PDB file of C-alpha atoms in Angstrom:
ATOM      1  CA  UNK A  22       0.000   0.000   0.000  1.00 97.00           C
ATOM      2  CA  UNK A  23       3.090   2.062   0.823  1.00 98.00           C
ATOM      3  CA  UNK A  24       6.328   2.421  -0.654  1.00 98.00           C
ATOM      4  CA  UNK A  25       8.838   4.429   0.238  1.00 98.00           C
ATOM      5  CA  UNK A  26      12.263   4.960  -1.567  1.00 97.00           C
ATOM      6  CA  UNK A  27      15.219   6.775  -0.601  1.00 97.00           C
ATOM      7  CA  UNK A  28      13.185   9.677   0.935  1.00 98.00           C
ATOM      8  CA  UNK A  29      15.088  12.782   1.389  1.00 98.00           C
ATOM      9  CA  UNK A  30      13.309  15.481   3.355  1.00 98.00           C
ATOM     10  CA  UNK A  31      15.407  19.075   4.340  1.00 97.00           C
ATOM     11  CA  UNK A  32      13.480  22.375   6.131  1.00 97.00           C
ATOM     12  CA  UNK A  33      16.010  24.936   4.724  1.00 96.00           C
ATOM     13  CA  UNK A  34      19.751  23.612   5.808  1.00 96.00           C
ATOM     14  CA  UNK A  35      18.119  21.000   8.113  1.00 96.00           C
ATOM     15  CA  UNK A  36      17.954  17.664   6.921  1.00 97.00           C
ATOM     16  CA  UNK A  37      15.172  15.832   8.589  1.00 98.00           C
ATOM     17  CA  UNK A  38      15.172  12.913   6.324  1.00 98.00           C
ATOM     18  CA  UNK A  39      18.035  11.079   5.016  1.00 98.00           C
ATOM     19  CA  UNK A  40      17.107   7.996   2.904  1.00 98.00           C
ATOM     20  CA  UNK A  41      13.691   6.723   3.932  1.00 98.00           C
ATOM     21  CA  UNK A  42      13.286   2.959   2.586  1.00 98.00           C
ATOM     22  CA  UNK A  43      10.329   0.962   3.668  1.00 97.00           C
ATOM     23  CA  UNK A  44       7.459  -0.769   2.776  1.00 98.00           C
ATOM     24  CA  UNK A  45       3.577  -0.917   4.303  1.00 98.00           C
ATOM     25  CA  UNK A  46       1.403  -4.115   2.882  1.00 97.00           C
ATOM     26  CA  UNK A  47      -2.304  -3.534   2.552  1.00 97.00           C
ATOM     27  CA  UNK A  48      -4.014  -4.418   5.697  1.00 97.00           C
ATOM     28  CA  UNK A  49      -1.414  -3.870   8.075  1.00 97.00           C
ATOM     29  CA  UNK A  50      -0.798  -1.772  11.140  1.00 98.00           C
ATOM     30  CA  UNK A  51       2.747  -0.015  11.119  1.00 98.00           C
ATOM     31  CA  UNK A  52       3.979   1.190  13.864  1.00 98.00           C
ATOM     32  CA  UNK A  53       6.301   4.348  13.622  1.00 98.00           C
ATOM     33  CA  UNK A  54       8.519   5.212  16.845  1.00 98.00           C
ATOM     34  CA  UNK A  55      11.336   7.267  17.984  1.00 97.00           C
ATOM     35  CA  UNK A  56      12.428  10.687  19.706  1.00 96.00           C
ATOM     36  CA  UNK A  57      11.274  13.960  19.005  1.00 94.00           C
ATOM     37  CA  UNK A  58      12.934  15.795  16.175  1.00 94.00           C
ATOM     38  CA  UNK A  59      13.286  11.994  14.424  1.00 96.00           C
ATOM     39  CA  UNK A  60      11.604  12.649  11.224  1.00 97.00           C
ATOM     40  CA  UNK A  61       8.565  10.710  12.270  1.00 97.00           C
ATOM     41  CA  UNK A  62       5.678  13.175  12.221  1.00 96.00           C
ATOM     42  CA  UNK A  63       7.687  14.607   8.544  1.00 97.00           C
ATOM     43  CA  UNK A  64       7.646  11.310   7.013  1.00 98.00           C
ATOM     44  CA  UNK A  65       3.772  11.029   7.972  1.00 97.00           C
ATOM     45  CA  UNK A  66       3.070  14.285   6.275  1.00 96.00           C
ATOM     46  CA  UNK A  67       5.453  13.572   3.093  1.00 97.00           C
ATOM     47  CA  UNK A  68       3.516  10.579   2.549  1.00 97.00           C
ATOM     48  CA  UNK A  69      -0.317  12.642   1.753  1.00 94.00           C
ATOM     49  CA  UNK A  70       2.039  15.372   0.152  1.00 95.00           C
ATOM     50  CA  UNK A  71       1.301  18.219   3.064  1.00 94.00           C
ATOM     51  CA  UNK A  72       5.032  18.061   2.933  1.00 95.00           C
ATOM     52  CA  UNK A  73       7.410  18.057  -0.784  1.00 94.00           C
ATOM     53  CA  UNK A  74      10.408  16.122  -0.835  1.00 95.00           C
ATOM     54  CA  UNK A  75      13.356  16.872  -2.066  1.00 94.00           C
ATOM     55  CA  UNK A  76      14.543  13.623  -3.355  1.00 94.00           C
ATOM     56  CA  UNK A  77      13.190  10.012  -3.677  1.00 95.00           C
ATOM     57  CA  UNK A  78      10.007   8.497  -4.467  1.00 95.00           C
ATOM     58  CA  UNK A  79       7.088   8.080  -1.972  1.00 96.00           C
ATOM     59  CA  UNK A  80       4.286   5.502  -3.898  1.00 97.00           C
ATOM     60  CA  UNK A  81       0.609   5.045  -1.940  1.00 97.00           C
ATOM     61  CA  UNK A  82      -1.204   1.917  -3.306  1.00 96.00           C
ATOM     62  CA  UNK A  83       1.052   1.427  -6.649  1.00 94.00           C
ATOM     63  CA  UNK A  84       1.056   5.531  -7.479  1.00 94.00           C
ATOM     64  CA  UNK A  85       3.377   8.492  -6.921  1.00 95.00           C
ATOM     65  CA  UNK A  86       2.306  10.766  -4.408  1.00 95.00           C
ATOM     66  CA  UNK A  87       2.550  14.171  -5.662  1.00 94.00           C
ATOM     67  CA  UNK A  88       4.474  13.898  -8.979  1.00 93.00           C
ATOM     68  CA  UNK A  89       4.149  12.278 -12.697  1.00 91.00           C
ATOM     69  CA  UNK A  90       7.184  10.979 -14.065  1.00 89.00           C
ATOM     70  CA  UNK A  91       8.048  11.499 -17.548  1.00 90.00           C
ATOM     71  CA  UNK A  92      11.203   9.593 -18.800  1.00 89.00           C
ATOM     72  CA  UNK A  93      13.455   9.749 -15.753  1.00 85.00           C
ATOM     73  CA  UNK A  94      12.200  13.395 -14.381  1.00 87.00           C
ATOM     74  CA  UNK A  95       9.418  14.336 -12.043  1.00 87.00           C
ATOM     75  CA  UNK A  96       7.165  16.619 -12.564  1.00 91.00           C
ATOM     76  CA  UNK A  97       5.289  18.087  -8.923  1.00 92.00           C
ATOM     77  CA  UNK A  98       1.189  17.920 -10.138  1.00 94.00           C
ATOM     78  CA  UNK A  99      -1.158  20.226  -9.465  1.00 94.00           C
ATOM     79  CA  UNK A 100      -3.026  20.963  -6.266  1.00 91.00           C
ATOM     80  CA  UNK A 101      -6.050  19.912  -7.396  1.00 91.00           C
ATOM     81  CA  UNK A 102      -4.714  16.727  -8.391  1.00 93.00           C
ATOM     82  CA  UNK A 103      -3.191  16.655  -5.393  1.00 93.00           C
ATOM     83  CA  UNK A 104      -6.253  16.834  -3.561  1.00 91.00           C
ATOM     84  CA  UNK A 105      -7.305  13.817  -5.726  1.00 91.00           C
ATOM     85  CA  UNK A 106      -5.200  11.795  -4.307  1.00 92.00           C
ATOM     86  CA  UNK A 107      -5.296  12.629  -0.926  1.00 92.00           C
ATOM     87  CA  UNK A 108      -9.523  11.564  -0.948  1.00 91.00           C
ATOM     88  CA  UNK A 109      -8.076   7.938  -0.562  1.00 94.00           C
ATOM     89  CA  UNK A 110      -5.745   8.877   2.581  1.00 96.00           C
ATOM     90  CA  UNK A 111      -7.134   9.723   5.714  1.00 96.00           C
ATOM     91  CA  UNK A 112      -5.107  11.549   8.428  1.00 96.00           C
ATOM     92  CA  UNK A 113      -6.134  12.281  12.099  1.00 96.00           C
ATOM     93  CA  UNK A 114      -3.714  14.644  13.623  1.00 93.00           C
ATOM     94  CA  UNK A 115      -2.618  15.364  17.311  1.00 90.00           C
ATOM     95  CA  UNK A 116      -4.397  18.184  17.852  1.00 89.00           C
ATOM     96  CA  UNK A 117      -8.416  17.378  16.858  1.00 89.00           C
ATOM     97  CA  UNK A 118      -8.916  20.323  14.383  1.00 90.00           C
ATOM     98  CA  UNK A 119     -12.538  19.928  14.665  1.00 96.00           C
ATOM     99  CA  UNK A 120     -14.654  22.836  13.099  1.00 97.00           C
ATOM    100  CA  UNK A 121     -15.675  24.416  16.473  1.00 97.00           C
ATOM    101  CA  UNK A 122     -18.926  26.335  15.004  1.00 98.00           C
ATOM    102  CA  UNK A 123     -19.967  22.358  13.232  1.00 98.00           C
ATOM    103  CA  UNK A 124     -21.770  19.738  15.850  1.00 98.00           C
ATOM    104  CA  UNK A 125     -19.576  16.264  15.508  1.00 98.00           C
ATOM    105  CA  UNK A 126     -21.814  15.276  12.373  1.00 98.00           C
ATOM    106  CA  UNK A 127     -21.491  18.484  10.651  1.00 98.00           C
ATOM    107  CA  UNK A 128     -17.960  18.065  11.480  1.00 98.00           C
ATOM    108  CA  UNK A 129     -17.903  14.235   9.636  1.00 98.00           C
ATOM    109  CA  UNK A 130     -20.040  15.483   6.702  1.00 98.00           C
ATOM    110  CA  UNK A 131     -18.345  18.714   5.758  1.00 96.00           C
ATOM    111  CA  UNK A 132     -15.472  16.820   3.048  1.00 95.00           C
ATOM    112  CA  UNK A 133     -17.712  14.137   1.995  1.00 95.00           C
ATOM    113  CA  UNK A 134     -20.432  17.175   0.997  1.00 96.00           C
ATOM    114  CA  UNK A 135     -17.777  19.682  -0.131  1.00 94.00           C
ATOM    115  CA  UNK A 136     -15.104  17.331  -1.844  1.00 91.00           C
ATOM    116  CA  UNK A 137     -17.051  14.232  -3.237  1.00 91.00           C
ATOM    117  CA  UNK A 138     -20.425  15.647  -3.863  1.00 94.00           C
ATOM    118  CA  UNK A 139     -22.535  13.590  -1.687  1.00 95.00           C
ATOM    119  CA  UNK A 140     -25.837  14.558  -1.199  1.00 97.00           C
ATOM    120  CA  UNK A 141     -26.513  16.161   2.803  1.00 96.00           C
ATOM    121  CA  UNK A 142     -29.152  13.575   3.998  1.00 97.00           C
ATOM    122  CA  UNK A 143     -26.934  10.296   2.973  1.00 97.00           C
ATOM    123  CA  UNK A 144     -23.669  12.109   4.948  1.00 97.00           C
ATOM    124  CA  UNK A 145     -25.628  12.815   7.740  1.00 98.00           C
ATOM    125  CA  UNK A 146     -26.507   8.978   7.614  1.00 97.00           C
ATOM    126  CA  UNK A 147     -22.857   7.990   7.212  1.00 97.00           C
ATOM    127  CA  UNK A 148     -22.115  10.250   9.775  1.00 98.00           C
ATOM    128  CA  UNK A 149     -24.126   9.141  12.269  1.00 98.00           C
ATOM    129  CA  UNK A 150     -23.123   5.853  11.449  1.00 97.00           C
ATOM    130  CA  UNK A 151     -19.342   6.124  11.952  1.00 97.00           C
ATOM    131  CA  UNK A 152     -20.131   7.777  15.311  1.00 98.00           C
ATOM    132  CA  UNK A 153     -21.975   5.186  16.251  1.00 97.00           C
ATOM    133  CA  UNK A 154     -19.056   3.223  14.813  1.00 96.00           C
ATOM    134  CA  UNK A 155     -16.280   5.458  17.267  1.00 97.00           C
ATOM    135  CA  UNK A 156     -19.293   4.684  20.199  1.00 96.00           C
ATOM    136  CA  UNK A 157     -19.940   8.295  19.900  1.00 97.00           C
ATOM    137  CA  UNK A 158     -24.167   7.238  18.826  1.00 97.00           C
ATOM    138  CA  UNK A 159     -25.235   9.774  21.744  1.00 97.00           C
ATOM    139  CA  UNK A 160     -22.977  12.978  20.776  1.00 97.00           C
ATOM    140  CA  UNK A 161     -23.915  13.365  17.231  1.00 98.00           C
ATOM    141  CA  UNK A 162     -25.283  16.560  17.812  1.00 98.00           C
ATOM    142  CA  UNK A 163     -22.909  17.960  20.612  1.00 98.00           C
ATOM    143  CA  UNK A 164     -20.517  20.650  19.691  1.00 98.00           C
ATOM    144  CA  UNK A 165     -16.516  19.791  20.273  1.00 97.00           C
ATOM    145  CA  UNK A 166     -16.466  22.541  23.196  1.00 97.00           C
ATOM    146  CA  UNK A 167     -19.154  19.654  24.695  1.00 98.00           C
ATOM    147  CA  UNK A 168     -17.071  17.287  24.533  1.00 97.00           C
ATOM    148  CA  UNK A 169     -13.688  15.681  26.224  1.00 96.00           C
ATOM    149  CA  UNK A 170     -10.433  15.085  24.666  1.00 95.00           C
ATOM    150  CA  UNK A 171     -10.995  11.771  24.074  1.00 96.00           C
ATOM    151  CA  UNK A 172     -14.465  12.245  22.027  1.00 97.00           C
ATOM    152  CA  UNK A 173     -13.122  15.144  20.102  1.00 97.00           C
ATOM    153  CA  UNK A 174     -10.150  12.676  18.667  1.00 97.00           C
ATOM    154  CA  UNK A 175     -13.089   9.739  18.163  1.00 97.00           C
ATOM    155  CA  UNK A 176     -14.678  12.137  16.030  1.00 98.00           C
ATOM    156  CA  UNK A 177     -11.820  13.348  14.085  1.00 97.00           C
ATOM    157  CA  UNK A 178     -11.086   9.359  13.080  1.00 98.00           C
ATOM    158  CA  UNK A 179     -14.772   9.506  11.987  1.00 98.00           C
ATOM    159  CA  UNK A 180     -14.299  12.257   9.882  1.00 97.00           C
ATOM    160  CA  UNK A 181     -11.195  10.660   8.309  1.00 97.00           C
ATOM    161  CA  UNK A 182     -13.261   7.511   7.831  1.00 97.00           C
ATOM    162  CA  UNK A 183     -15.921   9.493   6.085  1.00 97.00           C
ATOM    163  CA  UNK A 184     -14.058  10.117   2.912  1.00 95.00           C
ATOM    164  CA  UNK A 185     -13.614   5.845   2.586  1.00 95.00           C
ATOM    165  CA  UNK A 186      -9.805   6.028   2.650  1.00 96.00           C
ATOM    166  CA  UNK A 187      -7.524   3.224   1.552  1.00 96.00           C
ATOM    167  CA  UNK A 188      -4.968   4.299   3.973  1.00 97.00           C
ATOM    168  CA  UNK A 189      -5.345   5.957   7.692  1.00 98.00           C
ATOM    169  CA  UNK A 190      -2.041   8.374   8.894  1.00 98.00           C
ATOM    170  CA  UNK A 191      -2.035   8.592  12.738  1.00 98.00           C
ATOM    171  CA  UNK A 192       0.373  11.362  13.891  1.00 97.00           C
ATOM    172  CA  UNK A 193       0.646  10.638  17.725  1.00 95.00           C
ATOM    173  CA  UNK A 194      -3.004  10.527  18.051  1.00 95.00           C
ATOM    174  CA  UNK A 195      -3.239  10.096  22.048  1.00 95.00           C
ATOM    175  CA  UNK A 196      -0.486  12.862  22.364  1.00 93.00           C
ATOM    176  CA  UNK A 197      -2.417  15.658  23.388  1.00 90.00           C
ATOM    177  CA  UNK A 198      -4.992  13.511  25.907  1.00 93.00           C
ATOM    178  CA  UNK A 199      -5.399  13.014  29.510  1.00 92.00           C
ATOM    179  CA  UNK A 200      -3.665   9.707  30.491  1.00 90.00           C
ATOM    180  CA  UNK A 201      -7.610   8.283  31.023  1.00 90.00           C
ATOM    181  CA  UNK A 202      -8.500   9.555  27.938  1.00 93.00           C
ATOM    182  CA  UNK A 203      -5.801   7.538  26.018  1.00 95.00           C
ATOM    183  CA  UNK A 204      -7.544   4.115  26.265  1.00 94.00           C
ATOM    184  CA  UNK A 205     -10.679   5.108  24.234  1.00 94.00           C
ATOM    185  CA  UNK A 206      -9.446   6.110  21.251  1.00 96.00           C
ATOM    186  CA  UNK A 207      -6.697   3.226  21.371  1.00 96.00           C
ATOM    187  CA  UNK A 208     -10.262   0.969  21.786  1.00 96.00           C
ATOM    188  CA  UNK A 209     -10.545   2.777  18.456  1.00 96.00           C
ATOM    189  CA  UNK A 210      -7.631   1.980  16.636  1.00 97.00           C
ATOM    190  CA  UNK A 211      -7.621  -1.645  17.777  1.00 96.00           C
ATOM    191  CA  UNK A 212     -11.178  -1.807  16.016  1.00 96.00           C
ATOM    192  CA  UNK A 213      -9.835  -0.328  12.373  1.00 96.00           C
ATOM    193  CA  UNK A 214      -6.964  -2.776  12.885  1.00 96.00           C
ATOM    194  CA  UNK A 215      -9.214  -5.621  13.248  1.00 95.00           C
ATOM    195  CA  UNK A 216     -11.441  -4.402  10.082  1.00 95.00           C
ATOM    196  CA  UNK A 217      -8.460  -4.481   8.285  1.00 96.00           C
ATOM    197  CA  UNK A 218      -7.482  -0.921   7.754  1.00 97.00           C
ATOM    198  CA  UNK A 219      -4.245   0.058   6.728  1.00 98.00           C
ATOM    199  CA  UNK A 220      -2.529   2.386   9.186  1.00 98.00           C
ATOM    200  CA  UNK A 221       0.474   4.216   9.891  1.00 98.00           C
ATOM    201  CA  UNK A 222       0.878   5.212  13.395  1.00 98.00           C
ATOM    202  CA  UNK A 223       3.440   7.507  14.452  1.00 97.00           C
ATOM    203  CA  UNK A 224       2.677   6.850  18.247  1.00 96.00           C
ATOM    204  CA  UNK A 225       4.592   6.715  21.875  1.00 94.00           C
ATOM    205  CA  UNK A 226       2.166   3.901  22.865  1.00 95.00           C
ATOM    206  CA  UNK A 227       4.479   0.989  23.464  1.00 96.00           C
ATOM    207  CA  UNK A 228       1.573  -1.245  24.400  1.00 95.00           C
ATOM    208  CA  UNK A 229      -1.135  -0.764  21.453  1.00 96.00           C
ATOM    209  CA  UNK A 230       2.458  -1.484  18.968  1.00 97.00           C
ATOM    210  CA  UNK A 231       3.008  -4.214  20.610  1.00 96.00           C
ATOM    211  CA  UNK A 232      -0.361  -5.739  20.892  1.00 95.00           C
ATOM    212  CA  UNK A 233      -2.082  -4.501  17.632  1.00 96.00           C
ATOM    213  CA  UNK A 234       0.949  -3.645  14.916  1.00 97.00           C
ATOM    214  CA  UNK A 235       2.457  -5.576  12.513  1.00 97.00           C
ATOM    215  CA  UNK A 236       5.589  -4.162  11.950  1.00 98.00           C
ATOM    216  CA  UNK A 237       7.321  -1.504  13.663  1.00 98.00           C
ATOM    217  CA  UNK A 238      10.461   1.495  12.923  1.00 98.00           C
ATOM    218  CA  UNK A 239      12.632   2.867  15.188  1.00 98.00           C
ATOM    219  CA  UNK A 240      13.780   6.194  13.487  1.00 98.00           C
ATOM    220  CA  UNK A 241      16.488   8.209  15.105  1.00 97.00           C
ATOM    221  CA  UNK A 242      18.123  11.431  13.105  1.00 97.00           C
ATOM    222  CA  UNK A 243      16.087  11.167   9.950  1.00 98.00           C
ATOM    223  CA  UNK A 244      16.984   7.389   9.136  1.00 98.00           C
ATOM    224  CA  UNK A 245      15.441   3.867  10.239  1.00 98.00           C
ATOM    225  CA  UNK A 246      17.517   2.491  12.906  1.00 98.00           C
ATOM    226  CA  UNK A 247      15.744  -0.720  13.415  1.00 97.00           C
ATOM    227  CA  UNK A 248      12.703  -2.213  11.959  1.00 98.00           C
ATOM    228  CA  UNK A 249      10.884  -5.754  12.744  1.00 98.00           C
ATOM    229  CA  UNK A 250       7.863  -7.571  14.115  1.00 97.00           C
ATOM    230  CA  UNK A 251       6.844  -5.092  16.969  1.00 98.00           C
ATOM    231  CA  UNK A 252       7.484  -7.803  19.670  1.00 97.00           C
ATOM    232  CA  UNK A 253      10.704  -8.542  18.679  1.00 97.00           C
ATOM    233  CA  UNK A 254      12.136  -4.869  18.518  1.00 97.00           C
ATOM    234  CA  UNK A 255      10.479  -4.078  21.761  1.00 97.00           C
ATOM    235  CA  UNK A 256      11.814  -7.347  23.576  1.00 96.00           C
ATOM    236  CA  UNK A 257      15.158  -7.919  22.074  1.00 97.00           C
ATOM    237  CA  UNK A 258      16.260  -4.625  20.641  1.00 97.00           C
ATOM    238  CA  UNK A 259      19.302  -5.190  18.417  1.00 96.00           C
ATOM    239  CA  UNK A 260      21.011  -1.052  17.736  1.00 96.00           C
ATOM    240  CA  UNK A 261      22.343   0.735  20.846  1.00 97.00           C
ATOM    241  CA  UNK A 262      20.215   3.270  20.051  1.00 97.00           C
ATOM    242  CA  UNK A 263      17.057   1.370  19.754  1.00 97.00           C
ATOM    243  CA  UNK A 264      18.138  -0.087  23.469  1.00 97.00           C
ATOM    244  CA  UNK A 265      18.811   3.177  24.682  1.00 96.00           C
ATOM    245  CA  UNK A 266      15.273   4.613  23.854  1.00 97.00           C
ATOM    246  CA  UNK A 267      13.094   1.721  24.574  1.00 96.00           C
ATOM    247  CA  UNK A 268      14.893   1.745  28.426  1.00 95.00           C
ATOM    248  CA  UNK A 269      13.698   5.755  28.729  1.00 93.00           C
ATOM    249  CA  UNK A 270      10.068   4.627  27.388  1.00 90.00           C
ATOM    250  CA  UNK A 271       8.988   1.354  28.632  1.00 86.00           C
TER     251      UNK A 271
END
């Protein structure tokens, strides 16, 4: 579903990325951790084109993201086209971003209406049935200052689902939660997982990658350190660095 190739990634003399190489299969969970400033949350956004690299090739379900090549050159597309692409990737972000004048089905019906077209009363009915679907059945008409951290996330994975991605990004979605807040929209995840959604997930929870993902990086400085069956890299750590981390974080 993902491929990435030699990835290069710089913010003006900064070089966040520095050869990305890896490779998601439809239907898995993979599991993306490290320390801040590792190039994880940059490699997340570089994959739905929010950010351009500078060199490589980044492919999402057999196509280039952001670029046609002619011959041996790319050639960035436009933003519209861009946009195109991006329907089939859903993102949920740290921070909610909820619309904060939109209840939480306004809030899941806005891109499906706006972007694909669909008619108000049948997103209204997929909205309230991916609520229902984030156990959220009883808030469909609450606005996000009604509701906790924790609910405001559950509906921002329901507004991600509403635009029937192929692919879901996760940029440290339990981040910016209360500690009791975290386990609910984990309860979440572990249900996508078990539909068989592919996902990315950028994420400090040890526990859900160890339980739920398939595979799992360790990036460190803008490169993959150490990559494996999430069990394995959390048990028996092979790099230094890898060891290093994991005894600050578990």
């Amino acid at each position: 579903m993902v491929k990435s190739e030699q990835v290069h990634k710089s913010f003006g003399p900064i070089e966040v990325l520095k050869g990305i190489d890896l490779e998601v299969r439809a239907g898995e969970v993979f599991c993306i951790v490290g320390p801040s400033g590792s190039g994880k949350s940059t490699f997340l956004r570089c994959i739905n084109h929010l950010e351009k690299i500078n060199a490589g090739r980044l492919y999402v379900d057999g196509h280039l993201v952001g670029y046609r090549q002619r011959g041996n050159k790319l050639y960035e597309m436009r933003e519209r086209e861009v946009a195109t692409q991006r329907r089939d990737i859903g993102m949920v972000f740290q921070r909610f971003n909820l619309f904060p004048h939109m209840t939480a089905a306004e809030n899941v019906m806005e891109a499906p209406v706006q972007v694909k077209g669909l008619r108000r009363a049948e997103a209204r009915e997929r909205a309230e049935r991916l609520l229902a679907r984030v156990g959220l059945a009883d808030r469909v008409d609450s606005y996000p200052s009604q509701l906790s951290g924790g609910q405001q996330q559950r509906v921002a994975i329901a507004r991600a689902l509403a635009m029937e991605p192929k692919l879901m990004l996760f940029d440290e979605p339990t981040s910016a939660l209360d500690p009791e807040l975290v386990g609910e929209v984990l309860d979440v995840m572990r249900a996508l997982a078990e539909d068989g959604m592919t996902m990315i997930v950028v994420t400090h929870e040890m526990g859900f990658a160890r339980e739920v993902g398939d595979s799992l990086v360790f990036m460190d400085g803008g490169v993959v350190v150490e990559s494996g069956h999430p069990r394995e890299v959390l048990a028996n750590p092979r790099h230094e660095r890898t060891k290093a981390f994991l005894s600050k974080v578990l």
